[in-house]
Each structure stands twice: as C-alpha cells, then as structure tokens.
Amino acid sequence: MKAKVYVTLKNGVLDPQGQAIGKSIKNLNIKGIREVRQGKYFELDLDSAENVEEQVKKACENILANTVIENYRFELVA
Amino acid sequence: MKAGVVVFPGSNCDRDMKIGLENSGFDVTMLWHKDTKLPKLDLVVLPGGFSYGDYLRCGSIAAHSTIMTEVKKHAEEGRLVLGVCNGFQILTEAKLLPGALLSNKTLSFICKPQKLKVASNDNPFTDLYMKGEEVMFPVAHHDGNYFADEDTLKEIEDNNQVAFRYVENPNGAVNDIAGITNKKGNVLGMMPHPERAISKLLGGEDGKKFFDNLLN
C-alpha cells in the first residue's frame, strides 16, 4: 500500500518561489496562468498494518508538513 | 557559567560560537546531536549552518535529533537556550519557539553586516541593553524571513517576546522581527550572528557585549 501526501502552503503565507516560477511561465509566453504556489509531494511505501492511516497522519503532522505554514492531505492507494 | 554547543551534521558555525562564548568567559562543551544525556549546563546553543543540508525544510530534521529531547527538558527547567540562524530555524521546527522562517522575500542569500535594534530587554539575553539600543551583527541567510499568523503575532508582541528588530528589513520578516524569545524568556532565537562580531578585527564588537551580558 502507498500513501500519496500533498503538502501546500497555507493561504496568506508568502511564496516568493511560486512567484518566480509564475514569472518564468509568463516569460515563456504561456498565457492564462494567473498565480503559482509551490508545494511538496511525497510517496510513502507502507506496511499493511492496521493503524497505518494513523501513522501516516503522524508523519505528516510531525515532519512532512510544518503545520505553522503548511496544510497537508493524503490518499491511500493499493 | 557552563555552555554547550550542539553539533548537527552540517552545522558550520559551532566552532565560531565556542570561541564567541569562551571569549566572554563561558566554559564550553561541544555536544553531539546523537547524545542522549546533557551534562549540567546553564546555556545550550544551537549554532548556525546547514544541518542535514536544509533538506525538507531548514532545521526540520535536526529538530527531531536525539539530543533535542534533552534540549527540550533543559528549556522546560527554565534554563537558557540560544538558537542562532539555523539554530533559530531548528527551535521553531521543534516548537520551542512560535512561528516559522520562510525564504527571504528577495529569494537571494543575504550576507552583510546588519543593524538591529533591541526591542525588549525583559529577558536574560538582552536585559543589559537599553530598549531601542542599536547593535550591528552580520547576517548570512537564505531563509530568515520570520512569519507568524495574526493571532500568534499579536501574542508575541503583547508578551514582549520580540528581542531584536531589523533596521531596514533585508528579508521581509513580519514586523521586522530578527529575534524572539518564548513566553518565559529563557529561549532566544535570532537570525543574525553575534559570534561573528566579537572583535574589531572581524568588523565589530557588538557581539562581545551580547555574550558578556549573558554571563550575568
């Protein structure tokens, strides 16, 4: 089983990297993209234990995301 | 007074910190990040550098190093903890201090002497400064942009937890915050490097006063 974890910046947190990426996209003459915010994606390979979802949540809360500035969500896939 | 300087893989300001402390009369021990017990210390310092290569987020992995359990206990006992630069980042990741350090607004690494003013002298680190006193410590960081949400920021300001503010904010830090303490005032995190300003030969002596003050 795998967990796909998405970590994104909370609204209101400045994202200068996202802004720089947005500028680069514009410079490539790609239209229609207003704003870019950069996040992180993790793939966790899991044991098939019972409380594995709880363990993934713990990993997210304690290290994968800094909950002061980031939100996280995850999905479990077979 | 006895101080310990923690060395994480990737720390690189540990030896300068030892010199800065000894220059003012501290008795210094170097501490390895895997140590499970601390000797009896008055002050623990988390120095600057690139612990764990700044992987994931600056200080995020060091915050979970073995020794941090002991550092947290030391802080809970009301003893002193100082985090400089990467050390400040580690303290926020370890939740010993509120808020977080983001990438500099300019996206560039800033390395220069920086004027600061003392915002509060209500804690053992700055109590011998005058409020508003200006000091000059070098900064050298890419991710020194201090951030806290509205509620946390209000609490920090109301409790007088801001120790230093930038004069001419170089990195976009909210409220020009360069260094803060926890509520109790025994833990201080700051982005500028006092240990790099301990002699005229280095360009400034304001850092010597910082360490001298701590001895009292």
Short mmCIF file of C-alpha atoms in Angstrom, two decimals:
data_model
loop_
_atom_site.label_atom_id
_atom_site.label_comp_id
_atom_site.label_asym_id
_atom_site.label_seq_id
_atom_site.Cartn_x
_atom_site.Cartn_y
_atom_site.Cartn_z
CA MET A 1 0.00 0.00 0.00
CA LYS A 2 1.17 3.53 -0.72
CA ALA A 3 0.31 6.92 0.70
CA LYS A 4 0.37 9.96 -1.57
CA VAL A 5 0.94 13.04 0.55
CA TYR A 6 0.39 16.61 -0.65
CA VAL A 7 1.83 19.48 1.38
CA THR A 8 0.80 23.00 0.43
CA LEU A 9 1.34 26.48 1.84
CA LYS A 10 -1.46 27.98 3.87
CA ASN A 11 -3.27 30.94 2.39
CA GLY A 12 -1.61 34.16 3.35
CA VAL A 13 1.89 32.70 3.55
CA LEU A 14 4.18 34.48 1.12
CA ASP A 15 5.54 32.24 -1.66
CA PRO A 16 8.37 34.03 -3.46
CA GLN A 17 9.43 30.79 -5.18
CA GLY A 18 5.95 30.38 -6.60
CA GLN A 19 6.05 33.99 -7.78
CA ALA A 20 9.40 33.42 -9.50
CA ILE A 21 8.01 30.31 -11.19
CA GLY A 22 4.95 32.25 -12.29
CA LYS A 23 7.16 34.91 -13.87
CA SER A 24 9.14 32.24 -15.75
CA ILE A 25 5.94 30.77 -17.13
CA LYS A 26 4.89 34.20 -18.38
CA ASN A 27 8.30 34.69 -19.95
CA LEU A 28 7.72 31.51 -21.94
CA ASN A 29 4.65 33.21 -23.40
CA ILE A 30 2.31 30.71 -21.77
CA LYS A 31 -0.95 32.53 -21.19
CA GLY A 32 -3.83 32.15 -18.80
CA ILE A 33 -1.91 31.18 -15.67
CA ARG A 34 -2.52 33.80 -13.01
CA GLU A 35 -0.71 32.55 -9.93
CA VAL A 36 1.58 29.69 -8.94
CA ARG A 37 2.06 28.37 -5.42
CA GLN A 38 4.64 25.69 -4.88
CA GLY A 39 4.04 22.65 -2.69
CA LYS A 40 5.53 19.26 -1.98
CA TYR A 41 4.53 15.72 -2.86
CA PHE A 42 5.66 12.58 -1.02
CA GLU A 43 5.10 8.93 -1.74
CA LEU A 44 5.24 6.64 1.28
CA ASP A 45 5.54 2.89 0.87
CA LEU A 46 3.54 1.31 3.73
CA ASP A 47 3.37 -1.86 5.82
CA SER A 48 -0.08 -3.41 5.68
CA ALA A 49 -0.59 -2.81 9.41
CA GLU A 50 -3.98 -1.92 10.84
CA ASN A 51 -3.39 1.60 12.09
CA VAL A 52 -1.32 2.63 9.10
CA GLU A 53 -3.50 5.66 8.35
CA GLU A 54 -2.81 6.96 11.86
CA GLN A 55 0.91 6.51 11.29
CA VAL A 56 0.79 8.44 8.02
CA LYS A 57 -1.07 11.24 9.80
CA LYS A 58 1.66 11.29 12.46
CA ALA A 59 4.36 11.53 9.80
CA CYS A 60 2.51 14.43 8.20
CA GLU A 61 1.89 16.31 11.46
CA ASN A 62 5.38 15.86 12.87
CA ILE A 63 7.73 16.14 9.94
CA LEU A 64 6.40 16.15 6.39
CA ALA A 65 4.44 19.35 6.94
CA ASN A 66 5.22 22.33 9.14
CA THR A 67 1.68 22.93 10.33
CA VAL A 68 2.50 26.55 11.20
CA ILE A 69 2.71 27.39 7.49
CA GLU A 70 1.53 24.31 5.61
CA ASN A 71 -1.58 22.20 5.12
CA TYR A 72 -1.47 18.54 4.18
CA ARG A 73 -3.75 15.90 2.80
CA PHE A 74 -3.10 12.31 1.80
CA GLU A 75 -4.69 9.41 -0.01
CA LEU A 76 -4.01 5.71 0.46
CA VAL A 77 -3.69 3.66 -2.71
CA ALA A 78 -3.37 -0.09 -3.07
CA MET B 1 28.82 29.68 33.50
CA LYS B 2 28.70 26.46 31.52
CA ALA B 3 27.55 26.36 27.91
CA GLY B 4 27.08 23.51 25.45
CA VAL B 5 27.11 23.94 21.68
CA VAL B 6 25.22 21.27 19.73
CA VAL B 7 26.83 19.99 16.53
CA PHE B 8 24.46 18.56 13.94
CA PRO B 9 25.61 17.05 10.65
CA GLY B 10 26.00 20.18 8.52
CA SER B 11 26.38 22.71 11.35
CA ASN B 12 29.26 25.01 10.49
CA CYS B 13 29.14 27.88 12.98
CA ASP B 14 29.72 25.69 16.01
CA ARG B 15 33.40 26.47 16.44
CA ASP B 16 32.91 30.23 15.99
CA MET B 17 30.15 30.00 18.60
CA LYS B 18 32.55 28.22 21.01
CA ILE B 19 35.10 30.99 20.50
CA GLY B 20 32.47 33.70 20.96
CA LEU B 21 31.33 32.15 24.24
CA GLU B 22 34.84 31.45 25.58
CA ASN B 23 35.96 34.95 24.66
CA SER B 24 33.45 36.23 27.19
CA GLY B 25 34.31 33.71 29.86
CA PHE B 26 32.00 30.76 29.31
CA ASP B 27 33.16 27.21 29.98
CA VAL B 28 32.18 25.46 26.71
CA THR B 29 31.47 21.82 25.85
CA MET B 30 30.66 20.62 22.35
CA LEU B 31 27.61 18.34 22.21
CA TRP B 32 26.98 15.70 19.54
CA HIS B 33 23.45 15.56 18.11
CA LYS B 34 23.14 11.88 18.99
CA ASP B 35 23.95 12.40 22.69
CA THR B 36 21.23 11.08 24.97
CA LYS B 37 22.28 12.97 28.07
CA LEU B 38 23.38 16.57 28.65
CA PRO B 39 25.99 17.49 31.25
CA LYS B 40 24.87 20.11 33.78
CA LEU B 41 24.68 23.29 31.72
CA ASP B 42 23.40 26.84 32.14
CA LEU B 43 23.13 27.51 28.41
CA VAL B 44 22.60 25.29 25.36
CA VAL B 45 23.34 26.82 21.96
CA LEU B 46 22.11 25.62 18.58
CA PRO B 47 24.59 27.15 16.12
CA GLY B 48 24.28 28.24 12.50
CA GLY B 49 24.96 26.22 9.38
CA PHE B 50 23.11 23.85 7.10
CA SER B 51 22.10 20.98 9.35
CA TYR B 52 21.06 17.99 7.22
CA GLY B 53 21.66 20.12 4.15
CA ASP B 54 18.46 22.09 4.85
CA TYR B 55 16.65 19.02 3.48
CA LEU B 56 12.83 19.13 3.52
CA ARG B 57 12.81 22.47 5.39
CA CYS B 58 15.66 24.27 7.15
CA GLY B 59 16.10 22.73 10.59
CA SER B 60 13.21 20.30 10.12
CA ILE B 61 15.30 17.16 10.51
CA ALA B 62 17.65 18.49 13.20
CA ALA B 63 14.54 19.36 15.25
CA HIS B 64 14.00 15.62 15.68
CA SER B 65 17.61 14.71 16.53
CA THR B 66 18.12 12.55 19.61
CA ILE B 67 19.64 15.36 21.66
CA MET B 68 16.59 17.60 21.17
CA THR B 69 14.63 15.61 23.78
CA GLU B 70 17.25 16.68 26.32
CA VAL B 71 17.34 20.24 24.99
CA LYS B 72 13.56 20.48 25.42
CA LYS B 73 13.87 19.21 29.01
CA HIS B 74 16.62 21.76 29.66
CA ALA B 75 14.31 24.51 28.36
CA GLU B 76 11.39 23.25 30.45
CA GLU B 77 13.57 23.53 33.55
CA GLY B 78 13.86 27.24 32.79
CA ARG B 79 17.49 27.09 31.72
CA LEU B 80 18.80 29.11 28.79
CA VAL B 81 18.66 28.04 25.14
CA LEU B 82 20.06 30.19 22.31
CA GLY B 83 19.49 29.40 18.63
CA VAL B 84 21.39 31.40 16.01
CA CYS B 85 20.40 31.33 12.34
CA ASN B 86 19.94 27.59 11.56
CA GLY B 87 19.58 27.24 15.34
CA PHE B 88 16.60 29.63 15.25
CA GLN B 89 15.09 27.58 12.43
CA ILE B 90 15.57 24.40 14.47
CA LEU B 91 13.90 25.98 17.52
CA THR B 92 10.79 26.89 15.51
CA GLU B 93 10.61 23.44 13.92
CA ALA B 94 10.99 21.88 17.38
CA LYS B 95 8.16 24.14 18.57
CA LEU B 96 10.34 25.66 21.29
CA LEU B 97 9.59 28.99 19.64
CA PRO B 98 6.44 30.11 17.76
CA GLY B 99 6.27 30.92 14.06
CA ALA B 100 8.44 29.80 11.16
CA LEU B 101 11.31 31.03 9.00
CA LEU B 102 10.46 31.33 5.30
CA SER B 103 12.65 32.02 2.27
CA ASN B 104 13.89 35.59 2.04
CA LYS B 105 11.43 37.73 0.09
CA THR B 106 14.19 38.61 -2.39
CA LEU B 107 14.95 34.90 -2.98
CA SER B 108 18.63 35.70 -2.55
CA PHE B 109 21.16 34.73 0.09
CA ILE B 110 21.86 37.83 2.16
CA CYS B 111 25.32 38.18 3.65
CA LYS B 112 26.17 41.54 5.23
CA PRO B 113 26.54 43.49 8.47
CA GLN B 114 23.03 44.24 9.69
CA LYS B 115 21.82 46.99 12.02
CA LEU B 116 19.36 45.79 14.64
CA LYS B 117 17.56 47.48 17.44
CA VAL B 118 16.82 45.90 20.79
CA ALA B 119 13.04 45.65 21.05
CA SER B 120 12.77 44.16 24.52
CA ASN B 121 15.12 43.84 27.45
CA ASP B 122 12.70 41.74 29.50
CA ASN B 123 14.71 38.55 29.13
CA PRO B 124 18.10 37.25 30.34
CA PHE B 125 19.67 37.67 26.88
CA THR B 126 19.03 41.38 26.38
CA ASP B 127 18.39 42.67 29.89
CA LEU B 128 21.60 44.69 29.98
CA TYR B 129 20.80 46.52 26.77
CA MET B 130 18.65 49.63 26.65
CA LYS B 131 15.38 49.37 24.77
CA GLY B 132 15.95 50.80 21.33
CA GLU B 133 19.71 50.36 21.55
CA GLU B 134 21.25 49.71 18.12
CA VAL B 135 23.70 46.90 17.51
CA MET B 136 25.38 45.54 14.41
CA PHE B 137 25.63 41.77 13.83
CA PRO B 138 26.32 40.10 10.46
CA VAL B 139 23.53 38.17 8.77
CA ALA B 140 24.14 35.30 6.37
CA HIS B 141 20.98 33.51 5.39
CA HIS B 142 18.63 32.50 2.61
CA ASP B 143 15.65 31.65 4.79
CA GLY B 144 15.44 34.28 7.52
CA ASN B 145 12.01 35.67 6.73
CA TYR B 146 10.20 35.31 10.06
CA PHE B 147 6.49 34.56 9.81
CA ALA B 148 3.71 34.01 12.31
CA ASP B 149 -0.05 34.16 11.75
CA GLU B 150 -2.05 37.13 13.02
CA ASP B 151 -3.04 35.60 16.36
CA THR B 152 0.44 34.30 17.15
CA LEU B 153 1.99 37.61 16.14
CA LYS B 154 -0.35 39.54 18.42
CA GLU B 155 0.56 37.24 21.31
CA ILE B 156 4.29 37.61 20.63
CA GLU B 157 4.03 41.40 20.53
CA ASP B 158 1.72 41.68 23.55
CA ASN B 159 4.05 39.49 25.64
CA ASN B 160 7.12 41.49 24.68
CA GLN B 161 8.74 38.46 23.07
CA VAL B 162 10.44 40.32 20.22
CA ALA B 163 14.09 40.72 21.26
CA PHE B 164 15.57 42.28 18.11
CA ARG B 165 14.13 44.03 15.07
CA TYR B 166 15.87 44.79 11.79
CA VAL B 167 16.68 48.37 10.96
CA GLU B 168 15.98 48.32 7.18
CA ASN B 169 14.46 44.84 6.95
CA PRO B 170 16.56 42.80 4.50
CA ASN B 171 14.35 39.72 4.11
CA GLY B 172 10.67 40.62 4.52
CA ALA B 173 10.32 39.31 8.08
CA VAL B 174 6.97 40.27 9.54
CA ASN B 175 7.16 43.26 11.91
CA ASP B 176 10.90 43.40 11.12
CA ILE B 177 11.44 40.57 13.58
CA ALA B 178 15.07 39.42 13.75
CA GLY B 179 14.94 37.54 17.04
CA ILE B 180 12.30 36.37 19.52
CA THR B 181 12.05 34.65 22.86
CA ASN B 182 9.49 32.17 24.12
CA LYS B 183 6.89 33.32 26.63
CA LYS B 184 9.08 32.50 29.63
CA GLY B 185 12.00 34.38 28.08
CA ASN B 186 14.57 31.61 28.60
CA VAL B 187 14.74 30.56 24.93
CA LEU B 188 16.00 33.04 22.32
CA GLY B 189 16.16 32.50 18.58
CA MET B 190 17.78 35.06 16.28
CA MET B 191 18.86 35.13 12.63
CA PRO B 192 21.91 37.46 12.98
CA HIS B 193 25.27 36.11 14.20
CA PRO B 194 26.59 37.72 17.40
CA GLU B 195 29.52 35.30 17.39
CA ARG B 196 30.75 36.94 14.16
CA ALA B 197 31.03 40.35 15.81
CA ILE B 198 33.28 39.78 18.79
CA SER B 199 36.31 41.79 17.71
CA LYS B 200 37.24 44.91 15.73
CA LEU B 201 39.30 42.54 13.54
CA LEU B 202 36.02 40.95 12.45
CA GLY B 203 34.41 44.30 11.75
CA GLY B 204 32.58 44.84 15.02
CA GLU B 205 32.50 44.11 18.73
CA ASP B 206 28.77 44.34 19.46
CA GLY B 207 28.63 40.57 19.70
CA LYS B 208 31.10 40.55 22.59
CA LYS B 209 28.66 42.66 24.60
CA PHE B 210 25.88 40.15 23.80
CA PHE B 211 27.89 37.26 25.31
CA ASP B 212 29.22 39.40 28.19
CA ASN B 213 25.61 40.28 29.08
CA LEU B 214 24.65 36.61 29.16
CA LEU B 215 27.22 35.87 31.82
CA ASN B 216 25.30 37.94 34.34
#
